[in-house]
């Protein structure tokens, strides 16, 4: 499945300042709209045998997004990963996955604050505990958090609980 789309916003957006001393001053220009484009693709790479539950196997996905750099801090985004449905024997409703995402920040942010790009690597496992409950531990590793090369890389650990009624 591939999707291509665009979005638009009719609000006012101030131009990002190109020089540090103007960063807190009034915007150079005010734009009366903002917009962006995106694309995603999902593809099953390996499907388990026909006797197995439908949808089990290895899938890949990729993502891309773009916005104009004169009014947006994040200008380009690339992401992709792999997921496996039914990764363990007897755990047909579980899913595990790995993901890498990369965001390029505006050249104007580099000029004003020295911020350039951020990359995240994520690993997760979603386990179906009961028919109504799921638990999903998640580990994320951020390289250049917030786009700042002077900030230490960060590890974030989380757990998501889902209960369906």
mmCIF file of C-alpha atoms in Angstrom:
data_model
loop_
_atom_site.group_PDB
_atom_site.id
_atom_site.type_symbol
_atom_site.label_atom_id
_atom_site.label_comp_id
_atom_site.label_asym_id
_atom_site.label_seq_id
_atom_site.Cartn_x
_atom_site.Cartn_y
_atom_site.Cartn_z
ATOM 1 C CA UNK A 1 0.000 0.000 0.000
ATOM 2 C CA UNK A 2 1.409 3.377 -0.992
ATOM 3 C CA UNK A 3 -0.068 6.740 -0.079
ATOM 4 C CA UNK A 4 0.818 10.226 -1.253
ATOM 5 C CA UNK A 5 -0.775 13.288 0.247
ATOM 6 C CA UNK A 6 -0.573 16.956 1.015
ATOM 7 C CA UNK A 7 -1.828 19.201 3.780
ATOM 8 C CA UNK A 8 -2.479 22.899 4.083
ATOM 9 C CA UNK A 9 -3.122 25.381 6.878
ATOM 10 C CA UNK A 10 -4.639 28.810 6.228
ATOM 11 C CA UNK A 11 -3.301 30.489 9.390
ATOM 12 C CA UNK A 12 -0.568 33.108 9.631
ATOM 13 C CA UNK A 13 3.014 31.835 9.934
ATOM 14 C CA UNK A 14 6.024 34.026 10.606
ATOM 15 C CA UNK A 15 9.153 33.528 8.568
ATOM 16 C CA UNK A 16 12.002 31.907 10.485
ATOM 17 C CA UNK A 17 14.789 34.420 11.053
ATOM 18 C CA UNK A 18 17.984 33.798 9.043
ATOM 19 C CA UNK A 19 20.357 35.411 11.548
ATOM 20 C CA UNK A 20 20.722 34.851 15.330
ATOM 21 C CA UNK A 21 20.278 38.480 16.406
ATOM 22 C CA UNK A 22 16.880 38.610 14.653
ATOM 23 C CA UNK A 23 15.617 35.369 16.216
ATOM 24 C CA UNK A 24 13.480 37.155 18.826
ATOM 25 C CA UNK A 25 12.536 40.117 16.664
ATOM 26 C CA UNK A 26 9.405 40.385 14.566
ATOM 27 C CA UNK A 27 9.284 37.990 11.608
ATOM 28 C CA UNK A 28 10.670 39.286 8.331
ATOM 29 C CA UNK A 29 7.530 38.170 6.506
ATOM 30 C CA UNK A 30 4.199 36.703 7.538
ATOM 31 C CA UNK A 31 2.873 33.913 5.345
ATOM 32 C CA UNK A 32 -0.896 33.435 5.120
ATOM 33 C CA UNK A 33 -0.600 29.684 4.690
ATOM 34 C CA UNK A 34 1.566 26.684 5.378
ATOM 35 C CA UNK A 35 1.707 23.375 3.568
ATOM 36 C CA UNK A 36 3.543 20.105 3.177
ATOM 37 C CA UNK A 37 3.608 16.805 1.309
ATOM 38 C CA UNK A 38 4.076 13.254 2.493
ATOM 39 C CA UNK A 39 4.342 9.692 1.205
ATOM 40 C CA UNK A 40 4.186 6.314 2.933
ATOM 41 C CA UNK A 41 4.566 2.776 1.698
ATOM 42 C CA UNK A 42 3.860 -0.555 3.420
ATOM 43 C CA UNK A 43 4.838 -3.904 1.917
ATOM 44 C CA UNK A 44 4.678 -7.489 3.187
ATOM 45 C CA UNK A 45 8.061 -9.087 2.483
ATOM 46 C CA UNK A 46 7.459 -12.574 3.839
ATOM 47 C CA UNK A 47 4.129 -14.242 4.567
ATOM 48 C CA UNK A 48 3.943 -17.348 6.693
ATOM 49 C CA UNK A 49 2.345 -20.449 5.177
ATOM 50 C CA UNK A 50 -1.332 -20.473 4.179
ATOM 51 C CA UNK A 51 -2.215 -22.602 7.224
ATOM 52 C CA UNK A 52 -1.077 -19.787 9.483
ATOM 53 C CA UNK A 53 -3.269 -16.869 10.503
ATOM 54 C CA UNK A 54 -3.641 -14.309 7.703
ATOM 55 C CA UNK A 55 -1.289 -11.342 7.995
ATOM 56 C CA UNK A 56 1.493 -13.078 9.873
ATOM 57 C CA UNK A 57 4.978 -12.438 8.602
ATOM 58 C CA UNK A 58 7.544 -9.747 7.943
ATOM 59 C CA UNK A 59 6.517 -6.322 6.632
ATOM 60 C CA UNK A 60 8.480 -3.190 5.777
ATOM 61 C CA UNK A 61 7.382 0.434 5.742
ATOM 62 C CA UNK A 62 8.885 3.754 4.686
ATOM 63 C CA UNK A 63 7.796 7.358 5.212
ATOM 64 C CA UNK A 64 8.740 10.753 3.822
ATOM 65 C CA UNK A 65 7.574 14.284 4.597
ATOM 66 C CA UNK A 66 8.520 17.771 3.412
ATOM 67 C CA UNK A 67 7.571 21.335 4.425
ATOM 68 C CA UNK A 68 8.973 24.726 3.333
ATOM 69 C CA UNK A 69 12.001 25.734 5.393
ATOM 70 C CA UNK A 70 11.186 29.438 5.609
ATOM 71 C CA UNK A 71 8.248 28.845 8.018
ATOM 72 C CA UNK A 72 8.826 25.376 9.545
ATOM 73 C CA UNK A 73 11.497 24.159 11.916
ATOM 74 C CA UNK A 74 11.374 20.569 10.611
ATOM 75 C CA UNK A 75 11.728 20.553 6.834
ATOM 76 C CA UNK A 76 12.319 16.939 5.810
ATOM 77 C CA UNK A 77 11.542 13.620 7.441
ATOM 78 C CA UNK A 78 12.581 10.116 6.410
ATOM 79 C CA UNK A 79 11.554 6.987 8.286
ATOM 80 C CA UNK A 80 11.384 3.275 7.823
ATOM 81 C CA UNK A 81 11.287 -0.008 9.615
ATOM 82 C CA UNK A 82 10.364 -3.640 9.821
ATOM 83 C CA UNK A 83 7.548 -5.358 11.719
ATOM 84 C CA UNK A 84 6.873 -9.029 12.266
ATOM 85 C CA UNK A 85 3.362 -10.240 13.131
ATOM 86 C CA UNK A 86 3.304 -13.527 15.066
ATOM 87 C CA UNK A 87 7.044 -13.588 15.806
ATOM 88 C CA UNK A 88 6.999 -16.450 18.339
ATOM 89 C CA UNK A 89 5.329 -19.863 18.260
ATOM 90 C CA UNK A 90 1.982 -19.644 20.044
ATOM 91 C CA UNK A 91 2.045 -15.800 20.016
ATOM 92 C CA UNK A 92 0.135 -15.229 16.762
ATOM 93 C CA UNK A 93 -1.358 -11.889 17.865
ATOM 94 C CA UNK A 94 1.956 -10.340 18.976
ATOM 95 C CA UNK A 95 3.982 -7.922 16.856
ATOM 96 C CA UNK A 96 7.592 -6.793 17.134
ATOM 97 C CA UNK A 97 9.322 -4.068 15.210
ATOM 98 C CA UNK A 98 12.311 -1.836 14.647
ATOM 99 C CA UNK A 99 12.251 1.686 13.241
ATOM 100 C CA UNK A 100 14.646 4.453 12.223
ATOM 101 C CA UNK A 101 13.473 8.035 11.709
ATOM 102 C CA UNK A 102 15.492 11.062 10.642
ATOM 103 C CA UNK A 103 14.409 14.715 10.705
ATOM 104 C CA UNK A 104 16.305 17.516 8.974
ATOM 105 C CA UNK A 105 15.771 20.899 10.585
ATOM 106 C CA UNK A 106 15.578 24.229 8.776
ATOM 107 C CA UNK A 107 18.837 25.808 7.599
ATOM 108 C CA UNK A 108 17.652 28.902 9.440
ATOM 109 C CA UNK A 109 17.659 26.962 12.733
ATOM 110 C CA UNK A 110 21.239 25.982 12.019
ATOM 111 C CA UNK A 111 22.114 29.655 11.530
ATOM 112 C CA UNK A 112 20.234 30.885 14.616
ATOM 113 C CA UNK A 113 20.697 28.061 17.116
ATOM 114 C CA UNK A 114 23.138 25.562 15.601
ATOM 115 C CA UNK A 115 20.405 22.913 15.299
ATOM 116 C CA UNK A 116 20.653 20.597 12.306
ATOM 117 C CA UNK A 117 19.088 17.122 12.520
ATOM 118 C CA UNK A 118 17.784 14.412 14.822
ATOM 119 C CA UNK A 119 17.679 10.637 14.382
ATOM 120 C CA UNK A 120 15.744 8.110 16.449
ATOM 121 C CA UNK A 121 16.079 4.326 16.543
ATOM 122 C CA UNK A 122 13.215 2.401 18.125
ATOM 123 C CA UNK A 123 12.520 -1.218 19.080
ATOM 124 C CA UNK A 124 9.168 -2.456 20.374
ATOM 125 C CA UNK A 125 7.227 -5.633 21.157
ATOM 126 C CA UNK A 126 3.430 -5.603 21.392
ATOM 127 C CA UNK A 127 2.046 -8.596 23.327
ATOM 128 C CA UNK A 128 -1.614 -9.611 23.394
ATOM 129 C CA UNK A 129 -2.098 -10.564 27.063
ATOM 130 C CA UNK A 130 -5.839 -11.320 26.922
ATOM 131 C CA UNK A 131 -8.527 -10.871 24.278
ATOM 132 C CA UNK A 132 -9.075 -7.334 25.618
ATOM 133 C CA UNK A 133 -5.619 -6.287 26.845
ATOM 134 C CA UNK A 134 -2.289 -5.566 25.171
ATOM 135 C CA UNK A 135 1.059 -4.396 26.586
ATOM 136 C CA UNK A 136 3.810 -2.806 24.504
ATOM 137 C CA UNK A 137 7.272 -2.054 25.903
ATOM 138 C CA UNK A 138 9.299 0.336 23.787
ATOM 139 C CA UNK A 139 12.916 1.571 23.710
ATOM 140 C CA UNK A 140 13.975 4.652 21.732
ATOM 141 C CA UNK A 141 17.503 5.964 21.233
ATOM 142 C CA UNK A 142 17.795 9.606 20.110
ATOM 143 C CA UNK A 143 20.908 10.824 18.312
ATOM 144 C CA UNK A 144 21.282 14.626 18.577
ATOM 145 C CA UNK A 145 18.064 15.178 20.550
ATOM 146 C CA UNK A 146 16.321 18.319 19.347
ATOM 147 C CA UNK A 147 18.921 18.601 16.585
ATOM 148 C CA UNK A 148 21.593 19.829 19.013
ATOM 149 C CA UNK A 149 25.065 18.275 18.615
ATOM 150 C CA UNK A 150 26.002 19.598 22.088
ATOM 151 C CA UNK A 151 23.320 17.547 23.850
ATOM 152 C CA UNK A 152 24.080 13.969 24.864
ATOM 153 C CA UNK A 153 22.263 11.213 23.014
ATOM 154 C CA UNK A 154 19.235 9.994 24.951
ATOM 155 C CA UNK A 155 17.538 6.678 25.671
ATOM 156 C CA UNK A 156 13.812 6.655 26.397
ATOM 157 C CA UNK A 157 12.017 3.587 27.751
ATOM 158 C CA UNK A 158 8.252 3.363 27.852
ATOM 159 C CA UNK A 159 5.348 0.958 28.219
ATOM 160 C CA UNK A 160 1.956 1.315 26.616
ATOM 161 C CA UNK A 161 -1.120 -0.482 27.954
ATOM 162 C CA UNK A 162 -4.205 -0.954 25.818
ATOM 163 C CA UNK A 163 -7.571 -2.135 27.113
ATOM 164 C CA UNK A 164 -10.478 -2.601 24.698
ATOM 165 C CA UNK A 165 -14.067 -2.590 25.897
#
